[in-house]
mmCIF file of C-alpha atoms in Angstrom:
data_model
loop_
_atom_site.group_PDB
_atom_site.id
_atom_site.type_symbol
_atom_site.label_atom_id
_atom_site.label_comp_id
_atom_site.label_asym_id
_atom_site.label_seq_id
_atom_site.Cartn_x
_atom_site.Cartn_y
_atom_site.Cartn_z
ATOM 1 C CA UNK A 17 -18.187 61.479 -17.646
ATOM 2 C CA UNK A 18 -16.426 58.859 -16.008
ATOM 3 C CA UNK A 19 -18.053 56.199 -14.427
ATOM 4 C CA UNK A 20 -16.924 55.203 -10.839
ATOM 5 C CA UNK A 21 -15.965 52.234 -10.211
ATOM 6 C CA UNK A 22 -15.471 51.859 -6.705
ATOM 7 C CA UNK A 23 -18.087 49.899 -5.756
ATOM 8 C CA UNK A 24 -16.765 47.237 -8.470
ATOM 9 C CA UNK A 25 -13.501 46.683 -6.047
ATOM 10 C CA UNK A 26 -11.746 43.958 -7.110
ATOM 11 C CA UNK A 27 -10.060 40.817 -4.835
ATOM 12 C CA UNK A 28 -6.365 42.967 -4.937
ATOM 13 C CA UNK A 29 -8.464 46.139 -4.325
ATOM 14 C CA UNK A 30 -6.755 46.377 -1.016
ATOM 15 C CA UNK A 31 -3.319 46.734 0.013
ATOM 16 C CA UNK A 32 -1.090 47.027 2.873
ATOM 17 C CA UNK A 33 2.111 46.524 1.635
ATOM 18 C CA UNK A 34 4.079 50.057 2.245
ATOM 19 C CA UNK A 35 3.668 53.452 4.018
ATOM 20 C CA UNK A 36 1.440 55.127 1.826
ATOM 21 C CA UNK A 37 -1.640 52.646 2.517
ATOM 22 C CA UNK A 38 -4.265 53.276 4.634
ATOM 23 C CA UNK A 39 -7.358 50.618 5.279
ATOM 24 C CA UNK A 40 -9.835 51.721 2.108
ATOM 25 C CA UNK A 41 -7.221 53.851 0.888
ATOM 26 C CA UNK A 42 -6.715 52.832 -2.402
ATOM 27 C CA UNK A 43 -7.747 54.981 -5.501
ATOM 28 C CA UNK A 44 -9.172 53.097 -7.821
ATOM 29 C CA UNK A 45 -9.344 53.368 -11.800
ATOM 30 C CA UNK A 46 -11.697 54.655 -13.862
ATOM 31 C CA UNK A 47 -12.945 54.722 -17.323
ATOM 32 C CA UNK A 48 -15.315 54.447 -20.486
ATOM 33 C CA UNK A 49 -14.029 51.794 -22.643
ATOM 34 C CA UNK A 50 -14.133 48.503 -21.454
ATOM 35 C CA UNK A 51 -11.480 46.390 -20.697
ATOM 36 C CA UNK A 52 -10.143 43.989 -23.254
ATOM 37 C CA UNK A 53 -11.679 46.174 -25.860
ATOM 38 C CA UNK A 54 -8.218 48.108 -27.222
ATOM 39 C CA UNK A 55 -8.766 51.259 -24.940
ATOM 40 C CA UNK A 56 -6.637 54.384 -24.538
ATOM 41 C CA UNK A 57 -4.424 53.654 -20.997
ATOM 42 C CA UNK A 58 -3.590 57.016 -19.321
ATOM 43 C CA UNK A 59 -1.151 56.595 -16.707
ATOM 44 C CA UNK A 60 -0.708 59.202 -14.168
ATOM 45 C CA UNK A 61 1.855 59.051 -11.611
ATOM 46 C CA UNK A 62 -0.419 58.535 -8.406
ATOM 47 C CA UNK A 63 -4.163 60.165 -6.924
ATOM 48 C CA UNK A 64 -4.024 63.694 -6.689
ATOM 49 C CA UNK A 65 -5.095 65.448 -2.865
ATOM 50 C CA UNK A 66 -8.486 65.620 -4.395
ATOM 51 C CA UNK A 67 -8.790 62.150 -5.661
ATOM 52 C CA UNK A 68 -8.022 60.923 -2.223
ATOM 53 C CA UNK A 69 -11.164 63.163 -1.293
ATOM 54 C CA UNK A 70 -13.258 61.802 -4.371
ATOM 55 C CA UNK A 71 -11.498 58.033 -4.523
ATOM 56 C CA UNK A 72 -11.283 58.434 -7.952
ATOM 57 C CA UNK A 73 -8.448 59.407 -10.329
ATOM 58 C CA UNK A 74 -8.855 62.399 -11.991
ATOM 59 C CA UNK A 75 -11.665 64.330 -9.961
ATOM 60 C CA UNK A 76 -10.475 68.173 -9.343
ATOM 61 C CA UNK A 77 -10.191 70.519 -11.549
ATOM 62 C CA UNK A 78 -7.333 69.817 -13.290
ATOM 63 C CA UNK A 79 -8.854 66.396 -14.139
ATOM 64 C CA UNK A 80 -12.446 68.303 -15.176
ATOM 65 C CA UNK A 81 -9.944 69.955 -17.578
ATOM 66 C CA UNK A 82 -8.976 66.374 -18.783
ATOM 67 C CA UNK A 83 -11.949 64.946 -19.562
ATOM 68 C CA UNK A 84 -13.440 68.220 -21.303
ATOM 69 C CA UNK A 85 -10.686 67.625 -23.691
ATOM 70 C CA UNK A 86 -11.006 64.047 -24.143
ATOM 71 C CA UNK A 87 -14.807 64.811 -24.756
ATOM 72 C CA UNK A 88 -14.226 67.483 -27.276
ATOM 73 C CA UNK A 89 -11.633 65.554 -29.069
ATOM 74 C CA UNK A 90 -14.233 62.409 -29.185
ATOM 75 C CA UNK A 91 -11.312 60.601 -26.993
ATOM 76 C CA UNK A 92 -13.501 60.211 -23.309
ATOM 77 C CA UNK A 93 -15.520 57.047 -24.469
ATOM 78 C CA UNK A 94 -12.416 55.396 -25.099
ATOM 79 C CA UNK A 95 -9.913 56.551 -22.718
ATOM 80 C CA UNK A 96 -9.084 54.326 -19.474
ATOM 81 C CA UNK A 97 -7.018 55.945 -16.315
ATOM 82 C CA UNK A 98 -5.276 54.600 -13.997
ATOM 83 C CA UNK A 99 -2.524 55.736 -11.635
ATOM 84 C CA UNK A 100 0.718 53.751 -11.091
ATOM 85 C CA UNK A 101 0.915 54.235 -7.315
ATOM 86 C CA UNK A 102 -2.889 53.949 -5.964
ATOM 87 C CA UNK A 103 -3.027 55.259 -1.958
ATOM 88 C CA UNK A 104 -0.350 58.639 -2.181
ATOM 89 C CA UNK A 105 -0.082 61.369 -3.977
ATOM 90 C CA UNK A 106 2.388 62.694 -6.601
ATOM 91 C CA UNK A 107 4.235 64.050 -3.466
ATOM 92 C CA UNK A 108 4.429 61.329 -1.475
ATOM 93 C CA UNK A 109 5.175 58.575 -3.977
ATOM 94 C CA UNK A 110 8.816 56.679 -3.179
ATOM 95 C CA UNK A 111 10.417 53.974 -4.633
ATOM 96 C CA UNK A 112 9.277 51.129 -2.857
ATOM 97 C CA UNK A 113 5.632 52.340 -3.521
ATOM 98 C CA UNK A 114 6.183 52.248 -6.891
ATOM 99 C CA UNK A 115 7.544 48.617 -6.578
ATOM 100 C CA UNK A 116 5.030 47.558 -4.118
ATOM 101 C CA UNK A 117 2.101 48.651 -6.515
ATOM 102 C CA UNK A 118 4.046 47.795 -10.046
ATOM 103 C CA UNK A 119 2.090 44.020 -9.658
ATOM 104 C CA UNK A 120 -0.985 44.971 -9.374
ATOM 105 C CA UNK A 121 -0.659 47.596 -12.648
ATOM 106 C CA UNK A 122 0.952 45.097 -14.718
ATOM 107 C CA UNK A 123 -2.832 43.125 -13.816
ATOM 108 C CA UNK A 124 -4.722 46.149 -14.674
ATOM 109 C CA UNK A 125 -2.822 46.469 -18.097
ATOM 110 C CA UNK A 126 -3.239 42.665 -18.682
ATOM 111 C CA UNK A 127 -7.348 43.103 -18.073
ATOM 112 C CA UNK A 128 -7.488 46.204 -20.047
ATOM 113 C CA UNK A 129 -5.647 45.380 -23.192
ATOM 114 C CA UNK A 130 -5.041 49.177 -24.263
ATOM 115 C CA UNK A 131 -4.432 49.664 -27.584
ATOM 116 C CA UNK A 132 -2.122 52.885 -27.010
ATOM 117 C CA UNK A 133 -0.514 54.161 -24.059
ATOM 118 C CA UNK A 134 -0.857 57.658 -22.412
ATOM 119 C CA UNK A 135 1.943 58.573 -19.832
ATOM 120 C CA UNK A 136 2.072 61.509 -17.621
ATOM 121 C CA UNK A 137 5.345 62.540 -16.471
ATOM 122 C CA UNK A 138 9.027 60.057 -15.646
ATOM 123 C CA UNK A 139 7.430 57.369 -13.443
ATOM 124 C CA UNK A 140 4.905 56.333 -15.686
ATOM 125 C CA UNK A 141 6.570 56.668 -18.799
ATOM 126 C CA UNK A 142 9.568 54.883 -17.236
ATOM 127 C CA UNK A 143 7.572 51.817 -16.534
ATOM 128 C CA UNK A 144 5.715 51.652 -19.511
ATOM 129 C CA UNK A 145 9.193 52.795 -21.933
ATOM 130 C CA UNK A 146 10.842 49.719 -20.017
ATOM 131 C CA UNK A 147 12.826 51.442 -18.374
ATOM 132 C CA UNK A 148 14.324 54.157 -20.583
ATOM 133 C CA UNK A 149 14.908 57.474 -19.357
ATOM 134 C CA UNK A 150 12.662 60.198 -19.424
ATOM 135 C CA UNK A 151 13.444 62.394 -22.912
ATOM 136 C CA UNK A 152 14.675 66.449 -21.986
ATOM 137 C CA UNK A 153 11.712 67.268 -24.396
ATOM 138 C CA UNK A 154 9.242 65.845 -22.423
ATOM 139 C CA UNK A 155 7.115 65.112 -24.959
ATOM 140 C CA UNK A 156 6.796 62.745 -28.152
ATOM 141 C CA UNK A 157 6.007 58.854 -29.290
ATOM 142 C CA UNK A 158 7.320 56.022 -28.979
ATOM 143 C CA UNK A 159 6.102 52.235 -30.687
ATOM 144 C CA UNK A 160 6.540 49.660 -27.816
ATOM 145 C CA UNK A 161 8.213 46.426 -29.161
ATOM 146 C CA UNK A 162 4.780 44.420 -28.615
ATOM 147 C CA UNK A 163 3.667 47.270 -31.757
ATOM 148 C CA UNK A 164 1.674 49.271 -29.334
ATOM 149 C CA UNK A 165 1.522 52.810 -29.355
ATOM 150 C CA UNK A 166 3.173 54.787 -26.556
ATOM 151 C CA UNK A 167 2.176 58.746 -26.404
ATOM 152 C CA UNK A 168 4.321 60.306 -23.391
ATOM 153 C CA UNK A 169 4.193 64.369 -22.044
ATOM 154 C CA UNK A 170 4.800 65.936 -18.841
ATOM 155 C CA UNK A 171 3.397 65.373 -15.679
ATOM 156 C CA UNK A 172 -0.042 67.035 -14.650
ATOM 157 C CA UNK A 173 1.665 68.537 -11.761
ATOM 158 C CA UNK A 174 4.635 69.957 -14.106
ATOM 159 C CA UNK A 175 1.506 71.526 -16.043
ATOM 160 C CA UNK A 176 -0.371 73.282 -13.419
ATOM 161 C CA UNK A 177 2.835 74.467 -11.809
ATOM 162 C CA UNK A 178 3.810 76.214 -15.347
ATOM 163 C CA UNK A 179 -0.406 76.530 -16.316
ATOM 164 C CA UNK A 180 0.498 75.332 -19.362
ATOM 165 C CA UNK A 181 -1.712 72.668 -20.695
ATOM 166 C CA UNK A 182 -0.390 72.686 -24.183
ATOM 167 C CA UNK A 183 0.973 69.313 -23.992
ATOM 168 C CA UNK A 184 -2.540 67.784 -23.660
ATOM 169 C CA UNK A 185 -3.321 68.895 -26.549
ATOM 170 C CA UNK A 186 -0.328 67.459 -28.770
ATOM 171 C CA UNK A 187 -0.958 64.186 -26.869
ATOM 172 C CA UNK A 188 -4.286 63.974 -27.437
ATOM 173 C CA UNK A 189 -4.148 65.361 -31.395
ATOM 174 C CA UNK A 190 -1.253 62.315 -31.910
ATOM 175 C CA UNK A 191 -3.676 59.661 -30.468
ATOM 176 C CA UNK A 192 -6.310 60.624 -32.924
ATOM 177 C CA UNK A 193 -4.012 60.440 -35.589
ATOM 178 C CA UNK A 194 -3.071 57.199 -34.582
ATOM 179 C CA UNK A 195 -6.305 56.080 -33.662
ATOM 180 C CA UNK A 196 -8.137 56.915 -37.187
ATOM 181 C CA UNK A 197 -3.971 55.476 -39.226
ATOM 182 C CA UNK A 198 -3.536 52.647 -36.762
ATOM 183 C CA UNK A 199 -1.620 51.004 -39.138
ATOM 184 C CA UNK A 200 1.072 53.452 -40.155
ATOM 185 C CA UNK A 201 2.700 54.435 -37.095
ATOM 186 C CA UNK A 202 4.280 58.179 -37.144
ATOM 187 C CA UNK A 203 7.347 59.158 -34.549
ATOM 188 C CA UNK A 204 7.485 62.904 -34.275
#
């Protein structure tokens, strides 16, 4: 589905700089379209327990889930994921994580080049919004001031906890839309 790119570790592919990191403990970030090419960016909030397991982002079940989706809706070959913090988990990100890792994602975006953004709950969307607070609805679009596309919904964890995964779908749906209208970008 996704190919693994661990064994492709990069020079900043280790870290030490807060709590959270372990030696070889960093998660690292997967995808189908190549970088520089205009991808999708999906930004989850950090690994989940299993990804530590895996040491790759999006490996349990709820990320199965994901990229069934994103393979029915023709979305997989272009989609890119990453995680803003790389060594915790969702439950054990902090502040200074966040800020200790935020270098090393501004990178990634810079090498990628995503066309459109996909954010997963308030961390990511607050670093990719630039700073603007998460909306009560959770959901909707947003056009960055570079033009860029910026598709926001809860967080994965927010979903299983309520096993409702009916926020994928809108994301994904307004992607394609945007994907196939590039163009003529539509806030809902």
């Amino acid at each position: 589905m996704f190919e693994d790119t661990s064994d492709e570790l990069r020079e900043d592919d280790y870290c030490d700089k807060c709590d959270l990191c372990v030696r070889n403990s960093l998660i690292p970030s997967r995808g189908q379209g190549l970088e520089g090419s205009g991808t999708i960016l999906h930004l989850v909030a950090a690994p989940s327990p299993a990804d530590r397991k895996t040491k790759y982002v999006l490996s349990g079940n709820t990320g199965k889930f994901i990229r069934r989706i994103l393979e029915d809706k023709k979305l997989l070959a272009l989609s890119y994921i990453t995680s803003v913090v790389k060594c915790g988990t969702s439950q054990t990100i902090n502040a200074k994580a966040i800020t200790e890792c935020f270098p090393r994602l501004q990178r990634e975006i810079a090498r990628v080049e995503p066309s459109m953004f996909i954010t997963y709950g308030k961390d990511p969307y607050f670093i990719v919004s630039g700073g603007k607070a998460f909306p009560k609805s959770g959901e909707g679009i947003d056009v960055l001031p570079n033009g860029k596309i910026h598709i926001y919904t809860m967080s994965l964890e927010y979903m299983r906890k309520n096993n409702d995964y009916s926020y994928l779908d809108r994301a994904y749906d307004l992607s394609l839309i945007h994907i196939s209208e590039p163009t003529r970008p539509r806030l809902i």
